[in-house]
Amino acid sequence: MKRIVIKVGSAVLTEKNRIAKERMLNLVTLIANLRQKYKVILVTSGAVAAGYSALKLDKRKLIGKRALAAAGQPILMTSYKKKFDIYEIDTAQILLTEDDFDSRKRTKMFQEIIDAHLNNDIIPIVNENDISSTPEQLFGDNDQLSANVTVATRAELLMILSDIDGYYDKNPHEHDDAKIFKTINEIPPEALLDDSTPNDPFATGGIVTKLKAADFLLKKGKSMLLCNGFDLTSAESFLLHDNHQLGTLFEPLNKNKKAD
Ligand code: ADP
């Protein structure tokens, strides 16, 4: 069965400093439906925002952010568990840092753990472990973490669910005439240099981290779909019906190019 990684950002998962439970349920329902065709690995943001519902600290300060993430991670996982329980699906929590991808030994270890989960129909739920790591050990955003997870777990596609329909020629929140790209085969180097422009106060990525994730995957011969996480119709139609409606598909020109 094909493997895919789904990454959901805080813009989709949280609303007014809380977990957006209905949107989370819609995502869990989609994942439950996808299991007829795919083995799914979920990469999720939202711990810092979930922590904010328990304690009010300044997330811009390092200790504040870590304390929020530490308080929020179990809140986030409990919320997921309640929803996956509806479909009798078990989940596992995997917390990773950039270092986990640096050494072959460590990468192999979490690959094997994820393999064990997938072989037993358990959904691995991955997040960055920003509680005890030094800033140098962190990706700093789940977009690039999820791209690395995609390659390391030999998944064939990364789907990033965000608060926009895809990648536009300019920021659609600032320009009414922004046009969406349907397919991208190569990212121009200058697009990777733009300032990061997250839309949500809890988001750390913005479009540039998504483009960096796509660039990394394209160079490894893998694909990425950036699509809307508020309305999952385009995600579902792409994955279950091979119908690419909305959403930007980043796809290597030579799909068979060998990955490292
Ligand atoms: P998430 O929390 O889902 O990772 P972000 O807020 O980090 O989401 O990133 C998505 C935001 O990036 C969009 O809502 C939009 O405001 C911004 N953005 C800037 N430039 C573009 C662009 N060219 N195309 C799409 N989105 C863009």
Coordinates of C-alpha atoms and ligand atoms in Angstrom, one line a residue:
M1 CA 0.0 0.0 0.0
K2 CA 1.2 3.5 -0.8
R3 CA 2.5 5.7 2.0
I4 CA 1.7 9.4 2.3
V5 CA 2.5 12.1 4.8
I6 CA -0.1 14.6 5.7
K7 CA 1.0 17.8 7.4
V8 CA -1.5 20.1 9.0
G9 CA -0.5 23.6 10.2
S10 CA -1.6 25.7 13.1
A11 CA -3.7 28.0 10.9
V12 CA -6.0 25.0 10.2
L13 CA -5.9 23.3 13.6
T14 CA -6.3 26.2 15.9
E15 CA -8.8 29.0 16.2
K16 CA -8.6 31.8 18.7
N17 CA -5.8 30.1 20.7
R18 CA -7.7 26.8 21.0
I19 CA -7.8 23.6 19.0
A20 CA -10.4 23.9 16.2
K21 CA -12.1 20.6 17.1
E22 CA -14.5 20.4 14.2
R23 CA -11.7 20.9 11.7
M24 CA -9.6 18.3 13.5
L25 CA -12.5 15.9 13.3
N26 CA -12.8 16.5 9.5
L27 CA -9.2 15.7 9.1
V28 CA -9.4 12.5 11.2
T29 CA -12.4 11.5 9.1
L30 CA -10.5 12.0 5.9
I31 CA -7.6 10.0 7.3
A32 CA -10.0 7.2 8.3
N33 CA -11.3 7.2 4.7
L34 CA -7.9 7.3 3.2
R35 CA -6.9 4.0 4.9
Q36 CA -8.6 2.0 2.2
K37 CA -5.8 3.2 -0.2
Y38 CA -2.9 4.5 1.9
K39 CA -0.8 4.1 5.0
V40 CA -0.8 7.6 6.5
I41 CA 1.7 9.4 8.7
L42 CA 0.4 12.6 10.2
V43 CA 2.7 15.6 11.0
T44 CA 0.8 18.1 13.2
S45 CA 1.4 21.5 14.5
G46 CA -0.8 23.0 17.2
A47 CA 0.9 22.1 20.5
V48 CA 1.9 25.7 21.3
A49 CA -1.6 27.1 20.6
A50 CA -3.2 24.2 22.5
G51 CA -0.9 25.0 25.5
Y52 CA -2.1 28.5 25.4
S53 CA -5.6 27.3 26.5
A54 CA -4.0 26.0 29.7
L55 CA -1.5 28.8 30.5
K56 CA -1.0 32.2 29.1
L57 CA 2.7 32.8 28.4
D58 CA 4.4 34.8 25.7
K59 CA 5.2 32.3 22.9
R60 CA 7.7 34.7 21.4
K61 CA 10.0 34.0 24.4
L62 CA 12.0 30.8 24.2
I63 CA 10.9 29.5 27.6
G64 CA 7.3 30.6 27.1
K65 CA 7.1 28.7 23.8
R66 CA 8.6 25.6 25.3
A67 CA 6.4 25.7 28.4
L68 CA 3.4 26.1 26.1
A69 CA 4.5 23.2 23.8
A70 CA 5.1 21.0 26.8
A71 CA 1.6 21.8 28.2
G72 CA 0.0 21.7 24.8
Q73 CA 1.4 18.4 23.3
P74 CA -0.7 16.1 25.6
I75 CA -3.8 18.3 25.0
L76 CA -3.3 18.0 21.3
M77 CA -2.7 14.3 21.4
T78 CA -5.8 13.8 23.7
S79 CA -7.9 15.7 21.2
Y80 CA -6.6 13.5 18.4
K81 CA -7.1 10.3 20.4
K82 CA -10.8 11.2 21.1
K83 CA -11.4 11.6 17.4
F84 CA -9.5 8.6 16.2
D85 CA -11.3 6.5 18.8
I86 CA -14.5 7.2 16.9
Y87 CA -13.0 5.1 14.0
E88 CA -11.3 2.7 16.3
I89 CA -7.9 3.8 15.0
D90 CA -4.9 3.7 17.3
T91 CA -2.3 6.4 17.2
A92 CA 1.3 6.9 18.4
Q93 CA 3.2 10.0 19.3
I94 CA 6.6 10.6 17.6
L95 CA 8.6 13.7 18.6
L96 CA 11.6 14.4 16.3
T97 CA 14.3 17.1 15.9
E98 CA 16.6 17.9 13.0
D99 CA 19.3 15.8 14.6
D100 CA 17.2 12.7 14.1
F101 CA 17.9 13.1 10.3
D102 CA 21.6 13.8 10.7
S103 CA 22.8 10.4 11.7
R104 CA 21.9 7.3 9.7
K105 CA 21.6 5.3 13.0
R106 CA 19.0 7.7 14.4
T107 CA 17.1 8.0 11.2
K108 CA 17.0 4.2 10.9
M109 CA 15.7 3.9 14.4
F110 CA 12.7 6.1 13.9
Q111 CA 12.1 4.7 10.4
E112 CA 11.8 1.3 12.0
I113 CA 9.5 2.6 14.7
I114 CA 7.2 4.1 12.1
D115 CA 7.4 1.0 10.0
A116 CA 6.3 -1.0 13.1
H117 CA 3.3 1.4 13.6
L118 CA 2.2 1.3 10.0
N119 CA 2.5 -2.5 9.8
N120 CA 0.2 -2.6 12.7
D121 CA -2.3 -0.1 11.4
I122 CA -1.4 2.5 13.9
I123 CA -1.2 6.2 12.7
P124 CA 2.1 7.8 13.8
I125 CA 1.5 11.4 14.8
V126 CA 4.7 13.4 14.4
N127 CA 5.6 16.8 15.8
E128 CA 8.8 18.6 16.4
N129 CA 10.3 18.1 19.9
D130 CA 10.9 21.7 20.7
I131 CA 10.8 21.1 24.5
S132 CA 14.3 19.9 25.3
S133 CA 16.2 20.6 22.1
T134 CA 18.5 23.5 21.4
P135 CA 17.4 25.9 18.7
E136 CA 20.2 24.5 16.4
Q137 CA 18.6 21.1 16.6
L138 CA 15.2 22.3 15.4
F139 CA 13.8 22.7 11.9
G140 CA 11.7 25.5 13.4
D141 CA 8.7 24.6 11.3
N142 CA 6.8 21.4 10.5
D143 CA 6.9 22.0 6.7
Q144 CA 10.5 21.0 6.4
L145 CA 10.2 18.4 9.1
S146 CA 7.4 16.8 7.2
A147 CA 9.4 16.8 3.9
N148 CA 12.3 15.0 5.7
V149 CA 9.8 12.5 7.2
T150 CA 8.4 11.9 3.7
V151 CA 11.8 11.0 2.4
A152 CA 13.0 9.0 5.4
T153 CA 9.8 6.9 5.5
R154 CA 9.8 6.3 1.8
A155 CA 6.4 7.9 1.4
E156 CA 5.5 9.0 -2.1
L157 CA 3.7 12.2 -1.4
L158 CA 3.5 14.9 1.1
M159 CA 0.2 16.8 1.4
I160 CA 0.4 20.1 3.3
L161 CA -2.9 21.4 4.5
S162 CA -2.9 25.1 5.0
D163 CA -5.3 28.1 5.2
I164 CA -4.9 28.8 1.5
D165 CA -5.9 26.9 -1.7
G166 CA -2.4 26.6 -2.9
Y167 CA 0.7 28.5 -4.0
Y168 CA 0.0 31.8 -5.8
D169 CA 2.1 34.2 -7.8
K170 CA 1.8 36.6 -4.9
N171 CA 0.3 36.6 -1.4
P172 CA -3.5 36.2 -1.9
H173 CA -4.2 37.8 1.4
E174 CA -2.7 41.0 0.1
H175 CA -3.4 40.9 -3.6
D176 CA -6.9 40.3 -4.9
D177 CA -5.5 39.5 -8.4
A178 CA -3.2 36.7 -7.1
K179 CA -3.2 33.7 -9.4
I180 CA -2.9 30.1 -8.2
F181 CA -0.3 27.7 -9.7
K182 CA -1.8 24.3 -10.5
T183 CA 1.4 22.4 -11.1
I184 CA 5.0 23.4 -10.3
N185 CA 8.0 21.3 -11.5
E186 CA 10.8 23.5 -10.2
I187 CA 11.2 26.2 -7.6
P188 CA 13.1 29.3 -8.7
P189 CA 16.0 29.9 -6.2
E190 CA 14.9 33.5 -5.5
A191 CA 11.4 32.2 -4.3
L192 CA 13.3 30.4 -1.5
L193 CA 14.8 33.7 -0.2
D194 CA 11.6 35.7 0.4
D195 CA 10.8 36.7 3.9
S196 CA 8.6 34.2 5.7
T197 CA 5.1 35.4 5.8
P198 CA 2.9 33.3 8.1
N199 CA -0.7 34.4 8.2
D200 CA -1.6 33.1 11.7
P201 CA 0.0 34.4 14.9
F202 CA 0.9 30.8 15.9
A203 CA 2.2 29.8 12.5
T204 CA 6.0 29.6 12.1
G205 CA 6.2 28.8 8.5
G206 CA 4.6 31.0 5.8
I207 CA 4.9 30.2 2.2
V208 CA 8.7 30.1 2.0
T209 CA 9.1 27.1 4.4
K210 CA 6.5 25.3 2.2
L211 CA 8.5 26.1 -0.9
K212 CA 11.7 24.9 0.8
A213 CA 9.9 21.6 1.7
A214 CA 8.7 21.3 -2.0
D215 CA 12.2 22.0 -3.3
F216 CA 13.7 19.4 -1.1
L217 CA 11.2 16.8 -2.2
L218 CA 11.4 17.7 -5.9
K219 CA 15.2 17.2 -5.7
K220 CA 14.5 13.7 -4.3
G221 CA 12.1 12.9 -7.0
K222 CA 9.0 13.1 -4.8
S223 CA 5.8 15.1 -5.0
M224 CA 4.0 17.5 -2.7
L225 CA 0.4 18.8 -2.8
L226 CA -0.3 22.1 -1.0
C227 CA -4.0 22.5 -0.5
N228 CA -6.8 23.8 1.7
G229 CA -7.2 22.3 5.1
F230 CA -10.5 24.2 6.0
D231 CA -12.3 22.5 3.1
L232 CA -10.9 19.1 2.5
T233 CA -12.7 18.4 -0.8
S234 CA -9.7 19.0 -3.0
A235 CA -7.5 16.9 -0.7
E236 CA -9.9 14.0 -0.8
S237 CA -10.6 14.2 -4.5
F238 CA -6.9 14.2 -5.3
L239 CA -6.1 11.3 -3.0
L240 CA -9.2 9.1 -3.4
H241 CA -10.3 9.9 -6.9
D242 CA -7.1 10.9 -8.7
N243 CA -8.8 14.2 -9.5
H244 CA -6.6 17.3 -9.2
Q245 CA -9.1 20.1 -8.6
L246 CA -7.7 22.9 -6.5
G247 CA -4.3 22.9 -4.8
T248 CA -0.8 23.2 -6.1
L249 CA 0.9 20.0 -7.1
F250 CA 4.7 20.2 -6.9
E251 CA 5.8 17.3 -9.1
P252 CA 9.2 16.4 -10.4
L253 CA 9.5 16.5 -14.2
N254 CA 11.0 13.0 -14.2
K255 CA 8.9 11.2 -11.7
N256 CA 11.1 8.2 -11.8
K257 CA 14.2 10.1 -10.9
K258 CA 15.9 8.0 -8.3
A259 CA 15.7 9.3 -4.7
D260 CA 18.9 9.2 -2.6
Ligands
ADP1 P1 0.3 27.1 8.2 O1 0.0 27.4 9.6 O2 -0.8 26.3 7.5 O3 1.7 26.5 8.0 P2 1.2 29.7 7.3 O4 0.4 30.9 7.8 O5 2.5 29.5 7.8 O6 0.3 28.4 7.3 O7 1.4 29.9 5.7 C1 0.4 30.2 4.8 C2 0.3 31.7 4.5 O8 1.3 32.1 3.6 C3 -1.0 32.0 3.7 O9 -2.1 32.1 4.4 C4 -0.6 33.4 3.1 O10 -0.9 34.4 3.9 C5 1.0 33.4 3.1 N1 1.5 33.6 1.7 C6 2.4 34.5 1.4 N2 2.7 34.4 0.1 C7 2.0 33.5 -0.5 C8 1.8 32.9 -1.8 N3 2.6 33.4 -2.9 N4 0.9 31.9 -2.0 C9 0.2 31.4 -1.0 N5 0.3 31.9 0.3 C10 1.2 32.9 0.6

